[in-house]
Amino acid sequence: MPGGIYMNKRILSLIGLQFLLSIAMWFFSFGVNFNNERIWLLLLAANVIVFSAIVYILMRGFLVSEK
Amino acid sequence: MSQEKKHDLDDLLESGEQTEGSFSITMKPVRRKQLRFDYWTGLFVLAGIMFEAITGPLLLYYYQAGNPYGSTVSIVQTVPLGGIILAAHLYMAYAVILLLFVHMFRNYFVGAYRGAWRWAQWMIGLLLFLVVYSIAVIGYILPEYYIGVDAVHITMTLIERSVIGRVFPALAAFLVSALVGNATTLQAWQHFLAMHAILLTGLAFVLIVVHFFLFEKSGIHEEEKTVQNEKPVPVMPVSMLNSIFLASAFIAVVLIVSALFPQGLLQGYGVPAYGLLPFPDWYLMPVYKMMDVAGLGLSTGGVPFLGILVIIAFLVPFLDRYKGSLPLDRPLFTAMGIFVILFLASMTLWGYAQPGLSQTRPLTLMMFGGMVFVSTVSVYAMKYARRDLHE
């Protein structure tokens, strides 16, 4: 279905992944020291990548519906 | 399928009228083909600057101008997440400078400075380049690392002994006092902080707004024939989502780099750093190496050479009188662009290979002559090769 861009399974699962990553970030924020700061930053980067993937899927969806 | 259904913004753009409650500025819609990421180099720069504007104030919470090195150490070692915020701020600054070069050369080689308002956009962009460069240099002075303090000394020497200092000594004295005040740590670093965080940043912000407004006025630079008949996609939501996607993917890459290669503390200025050879950051290396070149040194030739380069860059929209807009249709300007890239690259490599070693005049002449020869001959050779191919 063209324009079927709204809450599809892929976006929902990516939001779930963001939720898990955020919980992991919360977990790693206890007693931050220089070693797990890097893990925390990598988790943040992963979170941002997942966010950009969601935005990309939305953008492609709107692009299809524009055709 | 709704072929006829138009987007709301299309009506607004076509009629040119304001509907009630709307602003007269609307974002230009883009074509589907223009969603390629190499059309959006300016977006990456903007995203990087916004990232800096978020992480900078967080660092300002703990930075003390009266104790620059000590407070930097405490940010890295004791403030939670301070080290990674500082590292991300630093790496994003590097990325912004690299992307500034990419953005500038990309628009130079495709001739994006030509057009009704594009010349103004190009000149404001160059001004922005200089301002952002200054912000970056002052940023590496702020932690009071020995390279930063050396940069202050070099800048003061540069002001006092260059053309400015020799012709207008009072102006030079004013500039030096504006830079470092009475030269105590507190006052000098308070000045640097004010310039880095407020004065130059505010100026950059104003220039960015004008630059962006001019971009919206002219739209994406493109060979007209390639996209003339294509239906535009609306800014909201497609182009906007595309921009958010590109910006966040770029920020994620920089975050990963700063997590994998965290910047350790450098040696602070003072007795333990005595005798260390100061290496400037990579983006200052060409300027630094220019000072070693005999006959083109700091006080006589280096500053005028770079100054002339900048003035020519400002005047490029008026100097370029070629008809075509492809790089090989404007061979002289393409050759000049390649010369500047060769100049920056070779001075950087040379600077790392032989820092502080003075060069003889014949070697300098051979090197610059070689760069001029290579850039000019290669571009004109490609131009005539292409012509022969088409005949």
mmCIF file of N, CA, C and O in Angstrom, chain B residues 329-381:
data_model
loop_
_atom_site.group_PDB
_atom_site.id
_atom_site.type_symbol
_atom_site.label_atom_id
_atom_site.label_comp_id
_atom_site.label_asym_id
_atom_site.label_seq_id
_atom_site.Cartn_x
_atom_site.Cartn_y
_atom_site.Cartn_z
ATOM 1 N N ASP B 329 34.588 23.761 -17.847
ATOM 2 C CA ASP B 329 34.217 24.946 -18.623
ATOM 3 C C ASP B 329 34.837 26.205 -18.028
ATOM 4 O O ASP B 329 34.805 27.266 -18.642
ATOM 5 N N ARG B 330 35.347 26.094 -16.807
ATOM 6 C CA ARG B 330 35.964 27.245 -16.144
ATOM 7 C C ARG B 330 37.376 26.853 -15.743
ATOM 8 O O ARG B 330 37.692 26.794 -14.546
ATOM 9 N N PRO B 331 38.246 26.515 -16.728
ATOM 10 C CA PRO B 331 39.510 25.856 -16.394
ATOM 11 C C PRO B 331 40.395 26.654 -15.448
ATOM 12 O O PRO B 331 41.012 26.067 -14.552
ATOM 13 N N LEU B 332 40.434 27.999 -15.615
ATOM 14 C CA LEU B 332 41.348 28.776 -14.777
ATOM 15 C C LEU B 332 40.953 28.672 -13.304
ATOM 16 O O LEU B 332 41.803 28.498 -12.423
ATOM 17 N N PHE B 333 39.649 28.748 -13.026
ATOM 18 C CA PHE B 333 39.205 28.731 -11.628
ATOM 19 C C PHE B 333 39.295 27.339 -11.029
ATOM 20 O O PHE B 333 39.593 27.181 -9.849
ATOM 21 N N THR B 334 39.058 26.325 -11.889
ATOM 22 C CA THR B 334 39.255 24.958 -11.409
ATOM 23 C C THR B 334 40.723 24.740 -11.054
ATOM 24 O O THR B 334 41.041 24.155 -10.012
ATOM 25 N N ALA B 335 41.619 25.252 -11.905
ATOM 26 C CA ALA B 335 43.048 25.109 -11.625
ATOM 27 C C ALA B 335 43.418 25.829 -10.340
ATOM 28 O O ALA B 335 44.201 25.309 -9.526
ATOM 29 N N MET B 336 42.826 27.011 -10.112
ATOM 30 C CA MET B 336 43.112 27.740 -8.874
ATOM 31 C C MET B 336 42.644 26.951 -7.654
ATOM 32 O O MET B 336 43.347 26.882 -6.635
ATOM 33 N N GLY B 337 41.463 26.343 -7.774
ATOM 34 C CA GLY B 337 40.954 25.534 -6.661
ATOM 35 C C GLY B 337 41.866 24.358 -6.367
ATOM 36 O O GLY B 337 42.174 24.064 -5.206
ATOM 37 N N ILE B 338 42.340 23.702 -7.439
ATOM 38 C CA ILE B 338 43.227 22.552 -7.240
ATOM 39 C C ILE B 338 44.559 23.013 -6.651
ATOM 40 O O ILE B 338 45.134 22.342 -5.782
ATOM 41 N N PHE B 339 45.014 24.189 -7.077
ATOM 42 C CA PHE B 339 46.250 24.736 -6.494
ATOM 43 C C PHE B 339 46.086 24.933 -4.990
ATOM 44 O O PHE B 339 46.974 24.575 -4.214
ATOM 45 N N VAL B 340 44.942 25.490 -4.566
ATOM 46 C CA VAL B 340 44.754 25.742 -3.127
ATOM 47 C C VAL B 340 44.697 24.422 -2.359
ATOM 48 O O VAL B 340 45.276 24.294 -1.270
ATOM 49 N N ILE B 341 44.039 23.405 -2.942
ATOM 50 C CA ILE B 341 43.995 22.105 -2.262
ATOM 51 C C ILE B 341 45.405 21.525 -2.141
ATOM 52 O O ILE B 341 45.803 21.043 -1.065
ATOM 53 N N LEU B 342 46.178 21.587 -3.245
ATOM 54 C CA LEU B 342 47.562 21.088 -3.204
ATOM 55 C C LEU B 342 48.378 21.864 -2.181
ATOM 56 O O LEU B 342 49.153 21.274 -1.413
ATOM 57 N N PHE B 343 48.169 23.190 -2.147
ATOM 58 C CA PHE B 343 48.897 24.043 -1.209
ATOM 59 C C PHE B 343 48.602 23.635 0.230
ATOM 60 O O PHE B 343 49.519 23.412 1.031
ATOM 61 N N LEU B 344 47.301 23.487 0.550
ATOM 62 C CA LEU B 344 46.926 23.132 1.922
ATOM 63 C C LEU B 344 47.485 21.755 2.287
ATOM 64 O O LEU B 344 48.077 21.567 3.357
ATOM 65 N N ALA B 345 47.337 20.781 1.358
ATOM 66 C CA ALA B 345 47.769 19.416 1.658
ATOM 67 C C ALA B 345 49.283 19.352 1.821
ATOM 68 O O ALA B 345 49.800 18.777 2.791
ATOM 69 N N SER B 346 50.025 19.983 0.894
ATOM 70 C CA SER B 346 51.476 19.841 0.960
ATOM 71 C C SER B 346 52.053 20.619 2.137
ATOM 72 O O SER B 346 52.989 20.148 2.789
ATOM 73 N N MET B 347 51.482 21.786 2.444
ATOM 74 C CA MET B 347 51.992 22.531 3.598
ATOM 75 C C MET B 347 51.697 21.771 4.895
ATOM 76 O O MET B 347 52.487 21.801 5.829
ATOM 77 N N THR B 348 50.539 21.099 4.958
ATOM 78 C CA THR B 348 50.223 20.324 6.162
ATOM 79 C C THR B 348 51.216 19.173 6.336
ATOM 80 O O THR B 348 51.812 18.995 7.407
ATOM 81 N N LEU B 349 51.418 18.395 5.259
ATOM 82 C CA LEU B 349 52.341 17.253 5.345
ATOM 83 C C LEU B 349 53.759 17.731 5.649
ATOM 84 O O LEU B 349 54.466 17.148 6.479
ATOM 85 N N TRP B 350 54.153 18.788 4.966
ATOM 86 C CA TRP B 350 55.494 19.347 5.162
ATOM 87 C C TRP B 350 55.663 19.842 6.595
ATOM 88 O O TRP B 350 56.707 19.665 7.227
ATOM 89 N N GLY B 351 54.602 20.466 7.110
ATOM 90 C CA GLY B 351 54.646 20.962 8.473
ATOM 91 C C GLY B 351 54.852 19.843 9.484
ATOM 92 O O GLY B 351 55.607 19.986 10.446
ATOM 93 N N TYR B 352 54.181 18.702 9.277
ATOM 94 C CA TYR B 352 54.372 17.584 10.207
ATOM 95 C C TYR B 352 55.732 16.938 10.020
ATOM 96 O O TYR B 352 56.320 16.428 10.970
ATOM 97 N N ALA B 353 56.260 16.957 8.767
ATOM 98 C CA ALA B 353 57.537 16.297 8.511
ATOM 99 C C ALA B 353 58.704 17.136 9.032
ATOM 100 O O ALA B 353 59.629 16.603 9.632
ATOM 101 N N GLN B 354 58.661 18.448 8.813
ATOM 102 C CA GLN B 354 59.781 19.302 9.205
ATOM 103 C C GLN B 354 59.277 20.540 9.929
ATOM 104 O O GLN B 354 59.390 21.651 9.408
ATOM 105 N N PRO B 355 58.710 20.368 11.151
ATOM 106 C CA PRO B 355 58.174 21.552 11.838
ATOM 107 C C PRO B 355 59.293 22.494 12.246
ATOM 108 O O PRO B 355 60.322 22.063 12.752
ATOM 109 N N GLY B 356 59.084 23.760 11.996
ATOM 110 C CA GLY B 356 60.031 24.758 12.479
ATOM 111 C C GLY B 356 61.329 24.823 11.714
ATOM 112 O O GLY B 356 62.240 25.558 12.095
ATOM 113 N N LEU B 357 61.467 24.061 10.638
ATOM 114 C CA LEU B 357 62.717 24.075 9.879
ATOM 115 C C LEU B 357 62.568 25.059 8.714
ATOM 116 O O LEU B 357 61.709 24.883 7.855
ATOM 117 N N SER B 358 63.412 26.076 8.707
ATOM 118 C CA SER B 358 63.301 27.088 7.660
ATOM 119 C C SER B 358 63.658 26.499 6.299
ATOM 120 O O SER B 358 64.527 25.643 6.187
ATOM 121 N N GLN B 359 62.975 26.984 5.306
ATOM 122 C CA GLN B 359 63.209 26.482 3.946
ATOM 123 C C GLN B 359 63.959 27.538 3.146
ATOM 124 O O GLN B 359 63.794 28.724 3.354
ATOM 125 N N THR B 360 64.744 27.045 2.180
ATOM 126 C CA THR B 360 65.474 27.993 1.340
ATOM 127 C C THR B 360 64.540 28.545 0.271
ATOM 128 O O THR B 360 63.525 27.933 -0.069
ATOM 129 N N ARG B 361 64.914 29.698 -0.274
ATOM 130 C CA ARG B 361 64.054 30.347 -1.246
ATOM 131 C C ARG B 361 63.912 29.547 -2.546
ATOM 132 O O ARG B 361 62.793 29.415 -3.057
ATOM 133 N N PRO B 362 65.005 28.978 -3.097
ATOM 134 C CA PRO B 362 64.834 28.182 -4.320
ATOM 135 C C PRO B 362 63.884 27.004 -4.131
ATOM 136 O O PRO B 362 63.061 26.712 -5.001
ATOM 137 N N LEU B 363 63.992 26.345 -2.965
ATOM 138 C CA LEU B 363 63.101 25.198 -2.708
ATOM 139 C C LEU B 363 61.638 25.644 -2.690
ATOM 140 O O LEU B 363 60.761 25.000 -3.270
ATOM 141 N N THR B 364 61.405 26.796 -2.020
ATOM 142 C CA THR B 364 60.046 27.342 -1.963
ATOM 143 C C THR B 364 59.522 27.635 -3.361
ATOM 144 O O THR B 364 58.394 27.272 -3.716
ATOM 145 N N LEU B 365 60.383 28.302 -4.159
ATOM 146 C CA LEU B 365 59.950 28.663 -5.509
ATOM 147 C C LEU B 365 59.657 27.414 -6.330
ATOM 148 O O LEU B 365 58.652 27.347 -7.052
ATOM 149 N N MET B 366 60.529 26.394 -6.195
ATOM 150 C CA MET B 366 60.313 25.157 -6.949
ATOM 151 C C MET B 366 59.005 24.507 -6.541
ATOM 152 O O MET B 366 58.232 24.022 -7.365
ATOM 153 N N MET B 367 58.751 24.517 -5.223
ATOM 154 C CA MET B 367 57.543 23.854 -4.726
ATOM 155 C C MET B 367 56.280 24.570 -5.218
ATOM 156 O O MET B 367 55.362 23.937 -5.745
ATOM 157 N N PHE B 368 56.256 25.912 -5.062
ATOM 158 C CA PHE B 368 55.061 26.644 -5.495
ATOM 159 C C PHE B 368 54.917 26.595 -7.008
ATOM 160 O O PHE B 368 53.816 26.450 -7.528
ATOM 161 N N GLY B 369 56.065 26.703 -7.717
ATOM 162 C CA GLY B 369 56.014 26.582 -9.173
ATOM 163 C C GLY B 369 55.488 25.221 -9.589
ATOM 164 O O GLY B 369 54.665 25.111 -10.508
ATOM 165 N N GLY B 370 55.912 24.195 -8.877
ATOM 166 C CA GLY B 370 55.452 22.836 -9.194
ATOM 167 C C GLY B 370 53.955 22.695 -8.992
ATOM 168 O O GLY B 370 53.251 22.118 -9.831
ATOM 169 N N MET B 371 53.461 23.298 -7.903
ATOM 170 C CA MET B 371 52.009 23.182 -7.639
ATOM 171 C C MET B 371 51.210 23.933 -8.691
ATOM 172 O O MET B 371 50.175 23.452 -9.167
ATOM 173 N N VAL B 372 51.689 25.114 -9.070
ATOM 174 C CA VAL B 372 51.005 25.879 -10.120
ATOM 175 C C VAL B 372 51.027 25.080 -11.424
ATOM 176 O O VAL B 372 50.002 24.944 -12.107
ATOM 177 N N PHE B 373 52.189 24.496 -11.754
ATOM 178 C CA PHE B 373 52.338 23.740 -12.995
ATOM 179 C C PHE B 373 51.380 22.552 -13.014
ATOM 180 O O PHE B 373 50.614 22.356 -13.963
ATOM 181 N N VAL B 374 51.410 21.764 -11.936
ATOM 182 C CA VAL B 374 50.589 20.544 -11.894
ATOM 183 C C VAL B 374 49.102 20.891 -12.011
ATOM 184 O O VAL B 374 48.364 20.304 -12.817
ATOM 185 N N SER B 375 48.657 21.901 -11.238
ATOM 186 C CA SER B 375 47.220 22.195 -11.253
ATOM 187 C C SER B 375 46.783 22.733 -12.615
ATOM 188 O O SER B 375 45.787 22.279 -13.179
ATOM 189 N N THR B 376 47.561 23.678 -13.163
ATOM 190 C CA THR B 376 47.165 24.281 -14.437
ATOM 191 C C THR B 376 47.217 23.266 -15.564
ATOM 192 O O THR B 376 46.249 23.096 -16.319
ATOM 193 N N VAL B 377 48.347 22.571 -15.679
ATOM 194 C CA VAL B 377 48.521 21.646 -16.803
ATOM 195 C C VAL B 377 47.490 20.522 -16.748
ATOM 196 O O VAL B 377 46.899 20.156 -17.767
ATOM 197 N N SER B 378 47.237 19.993 -15.553
ATOM 198 C CA SER B 378 46.290 18.868 -15.479
ATOM 199 C C SER B 378 44.890 19.308 -15.907
ATOM 200 O O SER B 378 44.218 18.609 -16.673
ATOM 201 N N VAL B 379 44.468 20.498 -15.450
ATOM 202 C CA VAL B 379 43.110 20.940 -15.787
ATOM 203 C C VAL B 379 42.988 21.234 -17.283
ATOM 204 O O VAL B 379 42.054 20.771 -17.945
ATOM 205 N N TYR B 380 43.974 21.972 -17.840
ATOM 206 C CA TYR B 380 43.879 22.285 -19.272
ATOM 207 C C TYR B 380 44.024 21.030 -20.115
ATOM 208 O O TYR B 380 43.379 20.897 -21.166
ATOM 209 N N ALA B 381 44.858 20.068 -19.659
ATOM 210 C CA ALA B 381 44.994 18.800 -20.391
ATOM 211 C C ALA B 381 43.657 18.071 -20.421
ATOM 212 O O ALA B 381 43.220 17.568 -21.470
#
